Amino acid sequence: MRKLLNTLYVTQPDAYLSLDGDNIVLLKDQQALGRLPLHNLESIITFGYTGASPALMGYCAERNISITFLTASGRFLARVIGQSRGNVTLRKAQYRISDQERESALIARNFIIGKIYNHKWMLERMTRDYPLRVDVERFKSISHQLDEYLYEARSCENLETLRGLEGQAAWHYYQVFDDMILQQKESFTFHGRSRRPPRDHVNAMLSFAYILLTHDMAAALESVGLDAYVGFLHRDRPGRVSLALDMIEELRGIYADRFVLSLINRKEVTPNGFYQKENGAVLMTDETRKLFLKAWQAKKQEMITHPFLGEKIPWGLVPYVQALLLARYLRGDLDEYPPFLWK
Amino acid sequence: MLVLITYDVQTSSPDGARRLRRVAKVCQNYGQRVQHSVFECIVDAAQLTKLKLELMELIDHEKDSLRIYRLGNKYRNKVEHIGAKPALDLEGTLIF
């Protein structure tokens, strides 16, 4: 299995990234802030505006190191991708399928199945771990409801119906999301998803986690030679990494949501680590964001056994493995795309 | 794995000074400078072979010396730092 390399986060908005030999050098007022060899890096995520040198971008594009630029508040700005290389036949297969409703639905339904299944088991796990702290009956009834959607999705060959199922399942799941917050209830409550802008602490963290996950997923897709912009469930839209968004559906719950929930429940984040702008947007302070990124990196290093491959890999390689499995399906090596099913 | 590379390059001639600069440059491409002629590199076996070949081409085998210490994957409990200029943990969280 491929080795998971490190991610470099640049949170100082006035740091400029440049290339020196095989090193990335972070400059601030012409002074070197840090220097590290690029062969240890998997990707670079920067917050703020200063930028990077074209030489560095070219170097990274050639070596499959992804660079993503976010605004200081974590909103997505741009991503650097190099010349399209990899496998043309694979990409053509992807485009052909994405043009066909039924063929797309056959893949898309597995994303949705993965998503609902993982949400269901998150709820089941809560009833098992905290029978005295959550409303077990309510959780169980929603879990049964999700079962039914799973059953329906299994034989669904229509994208619109699938989107409907996904929406309903998500609605049910979010009904009990707030109940999974067990600590710091007074300041961390969830009243439904709000984005652009996120309007409370929980949504601010969820949005940020999804951005990080999408970045990892898009980079993984491109490193196996797929086009992250051509999706099966999400329609094509300029500048949107539709396939990456498709692929993170199954990971949102178990990867991002559970990560955010555990930060709250383990009291690693506190309400003081957020501030509100005039337009109602709630954002993390620099301190909290650093803490968040640190925990995210730690999560990526945790080892798990991949449910389909049966191989031990770090969490951080899950997007890569799923991208690989999708590529195998598109090539015809697998009968079906195996979603990441996690109990 | 972590590899420690140290070198002595004789700099009495201008040729030696040039070799010194080049050796430092190559080492820096693979790792970080922790002291003047000491580099720590996190590399795999293939990268180490490449690095070694590059260095062997550069140095003068009569006058210079090169020492390579392989500290393996579990190097964390084998390295201790005291004093100024702490090194960056390249496999830890990298936030600037």
Tab-separated table of C-alpha atoms in Angstrom:
chain	number	residue	atom	x	y	z
A	1	MET	CA	0.000	0.000	0.000
A	2	ARG	CA	1.082	3.529	-0.718
A	3	LYS	CA	2.611	5.451	2.148
A	4	LEU	CA	0.590	8.315	3.579
A	5	LEU	CA	2.752	11.401	3.482
A	6	ASN	CA	2.363	14.577	5.439
A	7	THR	CA	0.231	17.629	4.758
A	8	LEU	CA	1.635	21.125	5.187
A	9	TYR	CA	-0.773	23.765	6.443
A	10	VAL	CA	0.187	27.391	6.050
A	11	THR	CA	-2.026	29.543	8.231
A	12	GLN	CA	-0.024	32.758	8.205
A	13	PRO	CA	-1.570	34.894	5.473
A	14	ASP	CA	1.676	36.770	4.810
A	15	ALA	CA	3.793	33.701	4.110
A	16	TYR	CA	4.913	33.206	0.519
A	17	LEU	CA	5.738	29.725	-0.719
A	18	SER	CA	8.690	29.218	-2.999
A	19	LEU	CA	10.821	26.441	-4.394
A	20	ASP	CA	14.514	25.895	-3.744
A	21	GLY	CA	15.958	22.698	-5.179
A	22	ASP	CA	13.627	20.015	-3.871
A	23	ASN	CA	12.614	22.092	-0.875
A	24	ILE	CA	9.625	24.239	-0.232
A	25	VAL	CA	10.679	27.465	1.460
A	26	LEU	CA	8.199	29.590	3.369
A	27	LEU	CA	9.114	33.246	3.130
A	28	LYS	CA	7.928	36.070	5.283
A	29	ASP	CA	9.322	39.542	4.597
A	30	GLN	CA	12.078	37.875	2.535
A	31	GLN	CA	13.064	35.835	5.597
A	32	ALA	CA	12.885	32.059	5.495
A	33	LEU	CA	10.258	30.959	7.983
A	34	GLY	CA	10.741	27.297	7.323
A	35	ARG	CA	12.130	24.953	4.759
A	36	LEU	CA	11.256	21.331	4.168
A	37	PRO	CA	11.896	18.694	1.535
A	38	LEU	CA	8.902	18.224	-0.726
A	39	HIS	CA	9.248	14.460	-0.999
A	40	ASN	CA	7.832	14.166	2.528
A	41	LEU	CA	4.644	15.955	1.520
A	42	GLU	CA	1.370	14.710	0.134
A	43	SER	CA	-0.364	18.037	-0.102
A	44	ILE	CA	-0.188	21.699	0.832
A	45	ILE	CA	-3.120	23.738	2.099
A	46	THR	CA	-2.746	27.468	2.518
A	47	PHE	CA	-4.983	30.021	4.203
A	48	GLY	CA	-4.755	33.633	3.154
A	49	TYR	CA	-3.727	35.430	0.038
A	50	THR	CA	0.005	35.826	-0.442
A	51	GLY	CA	0.541	32.903	-2.770
A	52	ALA	CA	3.103	30.572	-4.186
A	53	SER	CA	5.662	30.736	-6.951
A	54	PRO	CA	4.844	29.195	-10.330
A	55	ALA	CA	8.019	27.130	-10.068
A	56	LEU	CA	6.696	25.523	-6.893
A	57	MET	CA	3.281	24.941	-8.408
A	58	GLY	CA	4.843	23.295	-11.452
A	59	TYR	CA	7.046	21.104	-9.311
A	60	CYS	CA	4.117	19.993	-7.174
A	61	ALA	CA	1.808	19.390	-10.126
A	62	GLU	CA	4.405	17.146	-11.699
A	63	ARG	CA	4.855	15.107	-8.547
A	64	ASN	CA	1.205	14.841	-7.607
A	65	ILE	CA	1.479	17.050	-4.563
A	66	SER	CA	-1.761	18.968	-4.430
A	67	ILE	CA	-1.890	22.637	-3.481
A	68	THR	CA	-5.146	24.178	-2.340
A	69	PHE	CA	-5.696	27.826	-1.567
A	70	LEU	CA	-8.356	28.764	0.964
A	71	THR	CA	-9.341	32.188	2.247
A	72	ALA	CA	-8.316	33.099	5.767
A	73	SER	CA	-11.729	31.928	6.945
A	74	GLY	CA	-11.362	28.562	5.215
A	75	ARG	CA	-13.486	29.115	2.128
A	76	PHE	CA	-12.213	27.398	-0.989
A	77	LEU	CA	-10.419	29.627	-3.511
A	78	ALA	CA	-8.395	27.552	-5.930
A	79	ARG	CA	-6.563	24.334	-6.454
A	80	VAL	CA	-3.485	23.731	-8.536
A	81	ILE	CA	-3.600	20.855	-10.972
A	82	GLY	CA	-1.011	20.124	-13.599
A	83	GLN	CA	-1.299	18.729	-17.066
A	84	SER	CA	-3.849	15.952	-17.295
A	85	ARG	CA	-1.857	12.804	-17.374
A	86	GLY	CA	-2.564	9.348	-16.132
A	87	ASN	CA	-4.823	7.116	-18.040
A	88	VAL	CA	-6.804	8.578	-20.942
A	89	THR	CA	-8.869	5.441	-21.432
A	90	LEU	CA	-9.861	5.497	-17.794
A	91	ARG	CA	-10.988	9.111	-18.005
A	92	LYS	CA	-12.888	8.444	-21.210
A	93	ALA	CA	-14.711	5.578	-19.514
A	94	GLN	CA	-15.580	7.967	-16.702
A	95	TYR	CA	-16.977	10.579	-19.126
A	96	ARG	CA	-18.988	7.994	-21.039
A	97	ILE	CA	-20.621	6.715	-17.888
A	98	SER	CA	-21.292	10.173	-16.519
A	99	ASP	CA	-23.284	10.935	-19.697
A	100	GLN	CA	-25.554	7.954	-19.165
A	101	GLU	CA	-28.314	8.246	-16.620
A	102	ARG	CA	-28.639	4.578	-15.752
A	103	GLU	CA	-24.934	3.783	-15.679
A	104	SER	CA	-24.316	6.818	-13.453
A	105	ALA	CA	-27.117	5.770	-11.155
A	106	LEU	CA	-25.580	2.329	-10.706
A	107	ILE	CA	-22.457	3.934	-9.239
A	108	ALA	CA	-24.218	6.807	-7.503
A	109	ARG	CA	-26.479	4.460	-5.599
A	110	ASN	CA	-23.461	2.839	-4.009
A	111	PHE	CA	-22.276	6.240	-2.767
A	112	ILE	CA	-25.710	6.748	-1.248
A	113	ILE	CA	-25.870	3.236	0.167
A	114	GLY	CA	-22.494	3.838	1.774
A	115	LYS	CA	-23.676	7.124	3.207
A	116	ILE	CA	-26.948	5.833	4.660
A	117	TYR	CA	-25.316	2.662	5.980
A	118	ASN	CA	-22.593	4.625	7.742
A	119	HIS	CA	-25.100	7.074	9.209
A	120	LYS	CA	-27.223	4.196	10.408
A	121	TRP	CA	-24.324	2.585	12.200
A	122	MET	CA	-23.297	5.870	13.766
A	123	LEU	CA	-26.749	5.988	15.338
A	124	GLU	CA	-26.628	2.322	16.345
A	125	ARG	CA	-23.246	2.863	17.921
A	126	MET	CA	-24.617	5.747	19.972
A	127	THR	CA	-27.416	3.572	21.364
A	128	ARG	CA	-24.867	0.914	22.243
A	129	ASP	CA	-22.282	3.210	23.827
A	130	TYR	CA	-24.577	5.666	25.599
A	131	PRO	CA	-27.865	3.844	26.277
A	132	LEU	CA	-28.562	6.070	29.265
A	133	ARG	CA	-27.737	9.369	27.654
A	134	VAL	CA	-29.586	9.217	24.366
A	135	ASP	CA	-33.196	8.497	23.521
A	136	VAL	CA	-32.630	4.896	22.419
A	137	GLU	CA	-36.088	4.422	21.022
A	138	ARG	CA	-35.881	7.490	18.841
A	139	PHE	CA	-32.462	6.469	17.539
A	140	LYS	CA	-33.699	2.943	16.840
A	141	SER	CA	-36.751	4.144	14.957
A	142	ILE	CA	-34.654	6.432	12.772
A	143	SER	CA	-32.200	3.628	12.226
A	144	HIS	CA	-35.078	1.423	11.018
A	145	GLN	CA	-36.201	4.213	8.743
A	146	LEU	CA	-32.702	4.399	7.284
A	147	ASP	CA	-32.857	0.632	6.752
A	148	GLU	CA	-35.851	1.115	4.519
A	149	TYR	CA	-34.111	3.797	2.475
A	150	LEU	CA	-31.136	1.460	2.154
A	151	TYR	CA	-33.416	-1.237	0.794
A	152	GLU	CA	-35.000	1.159	-1.679
A	153	ALA	CA	-31.642	2.550	-2.800
A	154	ARG	CA	-30.385	-0.965	-3.464
A	155	SER	CA	-32.639	-1.393	-6.510
A	156	CYS	CA	-32.877	2.247	-7.569
A	157	GLU	CA	-31.701	3.032	-11.091
A	158	ASN	CA	-32.875	6.602	-11.345
A	159	LEU	CA	-30.754	9.555	-10.268
A	160	GLU	CA	-33.660	11.802	-9.270
A	161	THR	CA	-35.132	9.103	-7.016
A	162	LEU	CA	-31.698	8.544	-5.517
A	163	ARG	CA	-31.299	12.235	-4.729
A	164	GLY	CA	-34.722	12.129	-3.113
A	165	LEU	CA	-33.787	9.138	-1.003
A	166	GLU	CA	-30.536	10.769	0.012
A	167	GLY	CA	-32.332	13.947	1.017
A	168	GLN	CA	-34.879	12.098	3.116
A	169	ALA	CA	-32.255	9.942	4.779
A	170	ALA	CA	-30.166	13.018	5.560
A	171	TRP	CA	-33.198	14.773	7.002
A	172	HIS	CA	-33.800	11.872	9.397
A	173	TYR	CA	-30.147	11.684	10.341
A	174	TYR	CA	-29.950	15.390	11.140
A	175	GLN	CA	-33.020	14.990	13.366
A	176	VAL	CA	-30.852	13.238	15.944
A	177	PHE	CA	-27.542	14.887	15.162
A	178	ASP	CA	-27.983	17.296	18.034
A	179	ASP	CA	-28.527	14.352	20.396
A	180	MET	CA	-25.085	13.031	19.571
A	181	ILE	CA	-23.542	16.132	21.127
A	182	LEU	CA	-23.149	14.972	24.700
A	183	GLN	CA	-20.924	17.638	26.205
A	184	GLN	CA	-20.954	21.446	26.279
A	185	LYS	CA	-24.594	21.401	25.252
A	186	GLU	CA	-25.184	25.007	26.234
A	187	SER	CA	-22.843	26.360	23.568
A	188	PHE	CA	-22.785	23.580	20.976
A	189	THR	CA	-26.217	22.866	19.588
A	190	PHE	CA	-27.204	21.805	16.146
A	191	HIS	CA	-30.382	23.172	14.560
A	192	GLY	CA	-29.801	21.907	11.060
A	193	ARG	CA	-27.140	22.479	8.452
A	194	SER	CA	-26.369	26.058	7.524
A	195	ARG	CA	-23.619	26.927	5.139
A	196	ARG	CA	-22.385	29.932	3.193
A	197	PRO	CA	-22.150	31.175	5.844
A	198	PRO	CA	-22.263	28.656	8.704
A	199	ARG	CA	-24.387	30.199	11.442
A	200	ASP	CA	-23.251	28.335	14.547
A	201	HIS	CA	-20.191	26.657	16.070
A	202	VAL	CA	-21.104	23.156	14.935
A	203	ASN	CA	-21.777	24.194	11.357
A	204	ALA	CA	-18.555	26.172	11.206
A	205	MET	CA	-16.614	23.044	12.103
A	206	LEU	CA	-18.626	20.763	9.825
A	207	SER	CA	-18.081	23.054	6.849
A	208	PHE	CA	-14.375	23.194	7.524
A	209	ALA	CA	-14.096	19.428	7.900
A	210	TYR	CA	-15.942	18.898	4.608
A	211	ILE	CA	-13.578	21.298	2.848
A	212	LEU	CA	-10.550	19.386	4.113
A	213	LEU	CA	-12.110	16.059	3.161
A	214	THR	CA	-13.024	17.304	-0.320
A	215	HIS	CA	-9.465	18.487	-0.816
A	216	ASP	CA	-8.091	15.068	0.125
A	217	MET	CA	-10.629	13.296	-2.048
A	218	ALA	CA	-10.037	15.456	-5.125
A	219	ALA	CA	-6.284	14.969	-4.791
A	220	ALA	CA	-6.743	11.207	-4.409
A	221	LEU	CA	-8.971	11.007	-7.496
A	222	GLU	CA	-6.465	12.856	-9.593
A	223	SER	CA	-3.582	10.742	-8.362
A	224	VAL	CA	-5.293	7.581	-9.660
A	225	GLY	CA	-5.976	9.299	-12.993
A	226	LEU	CA	-9.655	10.202	-12.646
A	227	ASP	CA	-11.180	13.599	-13.338
A	228	ALA	CA	-12.383	15.041	-10.031
A	229	TYR	CA	-14.684	17.466	-11.856
A	230	VAL	CA	-16.909	14.944	-13.628
A	231	GLY	CA	-19.366	13.370	-11.235
A	232	PHE	CA	-22.127	10.819	-11.378
A	233	LEU	CA	-24.484	12.040	-8.687
A	234	HIS	CA	-23.577	15.721	-8.610
A	235	ARG	CA	-24.128	17.411	-11.938
A	236	ASP	CA	-21.235	19.043	-13.719
A	237	ARG	CA	-20.762	22.667	-12.869
A	238	PRO	CA	-17.680	24.728	-13.736
A	239	GLY	CA	-15.230	24.795	-10.895
A	240	ARG	CA	-16.991	22.176	-8.816
A	241	VAL	CA	-15.201	18.956	-8.019
A	242	SER	CA	-18.372	16.933	-8.562
A	243	LEU	CA	-16.794	13.509	-8.383
A	244	ALA	CA	-14.954	14.381	-5.183
A	245	LEU	CA	-18.273	15.539	-3.716
A	246	ASP	CA	-19.902	12.283	-4.856
A	247	MET	CA	-17.174	10.245	-3.252
A	248	ILE	CA	-17.200	12.009	0.100
A	249	GLU	CA	-20.901	11.308	0.587
A	250	GLU	CA	-20.104	7.971	2.180
A	251	LEU	CA	-17.325	9.482	4.294
A	252	ARG	CA	-19.067	12.609	5.567
A	253	GLY	CA	-20.703	10.904	8.527
A	254	ILE	CA	-18.026	8.558	9.753
A	255	TYR	CA	-15.049	10.690	8.858
A	256	ALA	CA	-16.007	14.353	9.193
A	257	ASP	CA	-19.111	14.354	11.420
A	258	ARG	CA	-17.670	11.912	13.921
A	259	PHE	CA	-14.455	13.902	13.997
A	260	VAL	CA	-16.316	17.122	14.784
A	261	LEU	CA	-18.517	15.393	17.368
A	262	SER	CA	-15.523	13.963	19.169
A	263	LEU	CA	-13.795	17.355	19.276
A	264	ILE	CA	-16.861	18.728	21.042
A	265	ASN	CA	-17.513	15.727	23.248
A	266	ARG	CA	-13.895	15.475	24.354
A	267	LYS	CA	-14.012	19.216	25.067
A	268	GLU	CA	-11.058	19.889	22.818
A	269	VAL	CA	-12.823	22.899	21.357
A	270	THR	CA	-14.528	25.483	23.530
A	271	PRO	CA	-17.077	28.149	22.642
A	272	ASN	CA	-14.375	30.810	23.188
A	273	GLY	CA	-12.612	29.575	20.090
A	274	PHE	CA	-15.173	31.125	17.748
A	275	TYR	CA	-16.233	34.589	16.713
A	276	GLN	CA	-19.188	35.972	14.845
A	277	LYS	CA	-19.084	38.406	11.951
A	278	GLU	CA	-21.688	41.106	11.327
A	279	ASN	CA	-23.427	39.029	8.678
A	280	GLY	CA	-24.047	36.240	11.176
A	281	ALA	CA	-21.281	33.954	9.955
A	282	VAL	CA	-19.590	32.033	12.739
A	283	LEU	CA	-15.888	31.390	12.238
A	284	MET	CA	-13.106	29.689	14.117
A	285	THR	CA	-10.315	31.734	15.618
A	286	ASP	CA	-6.767	31.062	14.428
A	287	GLU	CA	-6.047	29.151	17.618
A	288	THR	CA	-9.022	26.844	17.171
A	289	ARG	CA	-8.224	26.300	13.538
A	290	LYS	CA	-4.704	25.221	14.396
A	291	LEU	CA	-6.039	22.843	17.004
A	292	PHE	CA	-8.553	21.542	14.492
A	293	LEU	CA	-5.866	20.902	11.875
A	294	LYS	CA	-3.646	19.205	14.406
A	295	ALA	CA	-6.425	16.843	15.441
A	296	TRP	CA	-7.298	16.265	11.782
A	297	GLN	CA	-3.720	15.241	11.032
A	298	ALA	CA	-3.716	12.919	14.037
A	299	LYS	CA	-6.947	11.334	12.829
A	300	LYS	CA	-5.387	10.747	9.421
A	301	GLN	CA	-2.562	8.769	11.029
A	302	GLU	CA	-4.892	6.412	12.932
A	303	MET	CA	-4.773	2.884	11.590
A	304	ILE	CA	-7.900	0.992	10.564
A	305	THR	CA	-8.606	-2.197	8.664
A	306	HIS	CA	-10.230	-1.350	5.367
A	307	PRO	CA	-13.586	-3.186	5.318
A	308	PHE	CA	-13.337	-4.215	1.671
A	309	LEU	CA	-9.618	-4.814	1.218
A	310	GLY	CA	-9.056	-6.220	4.699
A	311	GLU	CA	-5.749	-4.387	4.739
A	312	LYS	CA	-4.397	-2.160	7.495
A	313	ILE	CA	-4.216	1.439	6.357
A	314	PRO	CA	-4.273	4.853	8.017
A	315	TRP	CA	-7.574	6.782	7.890
A	316	GLY	CA	-5.835	9.336	5.694
A	317	LEU	CA	-5.501	6.817	2.868
A	318	VAL	CA	-9.213	5.953	2.793
A	319	PRO	CA	-9.992	8.572	0.105
A	320	TYR	CA	-7.124	7.224	-1.972
A	321	VAL	CA	-8.243	3.598	-1.616
A	322	GLN	CA	-11.830	4.465	-2.546
A	323	ALA	CA	-10.581	6.366	-5.596
A	324	LEU	CA	-8.549	3.315	-6.561
A	325	LEU	CA	-11.582	1.039	-6.186
A	326	LEU	CA	-13.694	3.364	-8.315
A	327	ALA	CA	-11.008	3.343	-11.006
A	328	ARG	CA	-11.020	-0.464	-10.924
A	329	TYR	CA	-14.771	-0.521	-11.384
A	330	LEU	CA	-14.586	1.910	-14.320
A	331	ARG	CA	-11.954	-0.282	-15.910
A	332	GLY	CA	-14.206	-3.299	-15.525
A	333	ASP	CA	-12.044	-5.099	-12.955
A	334	LEU	CA	-14.800	-5.028	-10.342
A	335	ASP	CA	-18.500	-5.847	-10.805
A	336	GLU	CA	-19.601	-2.999	-8.618
A	337	TYR	CA	-18.068	-0.023	-6.859
A	338	PRO	CA	-17.629	-1.103	-3.224
A	339	PRO	CA	-18.521	1.788	-0.922
A	340	PHE	CA	-16.675	2.235	2.349
A	341	LEU	CA	-18.965	0.545	4.858
A	342	TRP	CA	-17.893	1.190	8.421
A	343	LYS	CA	-19.479	-0.144	11.570
B	1	MET	CA	13.054	5.845	7.886
B	2	LEU	CA	15.200	8.526	9.381
B	3	VAL	CA	18.753	8.772	8.096
B	4	LEU	CA	21.422	10.950	9.582
B	5	ILE	CA	24.089	12.195	7.221
B	6	THR	CA	27.252	13.913	8.340
B	7	TYR	CA	30.206	14.919	6.278
B	8	ASP	CA	33.662	16.391	6.347
B	9	VAL	CA	34.751	18.051	3.165
B	10	GLN	CA	38.271	19.429	2.965
B	11	THR	CA	37.929	23.071	2.081
B	12	SER	CA	41.585	24.136	1.868
B	13	SER	CA	41.286	24.466	-1.927
B	14	PRO	CA	38.619	26.407	-3.901
B	15	ASP	CA	37.684	23.063	-5.403
B	16	GLY	CA	36.910	21.778	-1.911
B	17	ALA	CA	34.725	24.763	-1.106
B	18	ARG	CA	32.707	24.033	-4.214
B	19	ARG	CA	32.335	20.375	-3.233
B	20	LEU	CA	31.161	21.420	0.233
B	21	ARG	CA	28.457	23.649	-1.193
B	22	ARG	CA	27.290	20.955	-3.568
B	23	VAL	CA	27.182	18.248	-0.901
B	24	ALA	CA	25.162	20.544	1.354
B	25	LYS	CA	22.776	21.282	-1.491
B	26	VAL	CA	22.161	17.630	-2.266
B	27	CYS	CA	21.602	16.800	1.410
B	28	GLN	CA	19.201	19.686	1.741
B	29	ASN	CA	17.150	18.388	-1.151
B	30	TYR	CA	16.442	15.258	0.836
B	31	GLY	CA	16.226	16.472	4.395
B	32	GLN	CA	16.682	19.240	6.852
B	33	ARG	CA	19.853	20.740	8.150
B	34	VAL	CA	20.023	20.222	11.894
B	35	GLN	CA	23.602	21.362	12.429
B	36	HIS	CA	26.317	22.755	10.162
B	37	SER	CA	27.287	19.540	8.459
B	38	VAL	CA	24.582	17.290	9.845
B	39	PHE	CA	21.386	16.497	7.995
B	40	GLU	CA	18.330	14.501	8.982
B	41	CYS	CA	16.432	12.991	6.082
B	42	ILE	CA	13.190	11.034	6.078
B	43	VAL	CA	13.556	8.797	3.053
B	44	ASP	CA	12.614	5.349	1.843
B	45	ALA	CA	15.165	2.772	0.683
B	46	ALA	CA	15.007	3.887	-2.953
B	47	GLN	CA	15.459	7.541	-2.097
B	48	LEU	CA	18.395	6.689	0.142
B	49	THR	CA	20.126	4.802	-2.647
B	50	LYS	CA	19.630	7.753	-4.953
B	51	LEU	CA	20.918	10.186	-2.367
B	52	LYS	CA	23.955	8.027	-1.700
B	53	LEU	CA	24.820	7.776	-5.391
B	54	GLU	CA	24.500	11.516	-5.819
B	55	LEU	CA	26.814	12.156	-2.883
B	56	MET	CA	29.372	9.548	-3.932
B	57	GLU	CA	29.684	11.240	-7.308
B	58	LEU	CA	30.353	14.565	-5.645
B	59	ILE	CA	32.917	13.928	-2.963
B	60	ASP	CA	36.614	13.395	-3.350
B	61	HIS	CA	37.132	9.925	-1.918
B	62	GLU	CA	40.740	10.753	-1.013
B	63	LYS	CA	40.038	13.862	1.046
B	64	ASP	CA	36.394	13.898	2.169
B	65	SER	CA	34.359	11.607	4.363
B	66	LEU	CA	30.713	10.844	4.575
B	67	ARG	CA	28.880	9.017	7.337
B	68	ILE	CA	25.358	7.719	7.056
B	69	TYR	CA	23.420	6.512	10.101
B	70	ARG	CA	20.202	4.627	9.558
B	71	LEU	CA	17.869	5.227	12.462
B	72	GLY	CA	14.934	3.232	11.102
B	73	ASN	CA	11.246	3.965	11.292
B	74	LYS	CA	11.030	4.066	15.064
B	75	TYR	CA	13.557	6.842	15.382
B	76	ARG	CA	11.578	9.043	17.744
B	77	ASN	CA	12.956	7.557	20.949
B	78	LYS	CA	16.486	7.500	19.558
B	79	VAL	CA	16.872	11.200	18.973
B	80	GLU	CA	17.033	13.842	21.631
B	81	HIS	CA	17.557	17.516	21.134
B	82	ILE	CA	19.039	19.882	23.678
B	83	GLY	CA	19.547	23.592	23.259
B	84	ALA	CA	18.960	25.995	20.403
B	85	LYS	CA	17.727	25.344	16.850
B	86	PRO	CA	15.240	22.537	17.468
B	87	ALA	CA	14.532	20.494	14.343
B	88	LEU	CA	11.174	20.208	12.654
B	89	ASP	CA	9.306	16.939	13.058
B	90	LEU	CA	8.675	16.186	9.385
B	91	GLU	CA	6.189	13.438	10.179
B	92	GLY	CA	4.325	15.409	12.819
B	93	THR	CA	1.702	18.057	12.214
B	94	LEU	CA	3.082	20.762	9.966
B	95	ILE	CA	1.410	24.095	10.584
B	96	PHE	CA	3.110	27.391	9.860
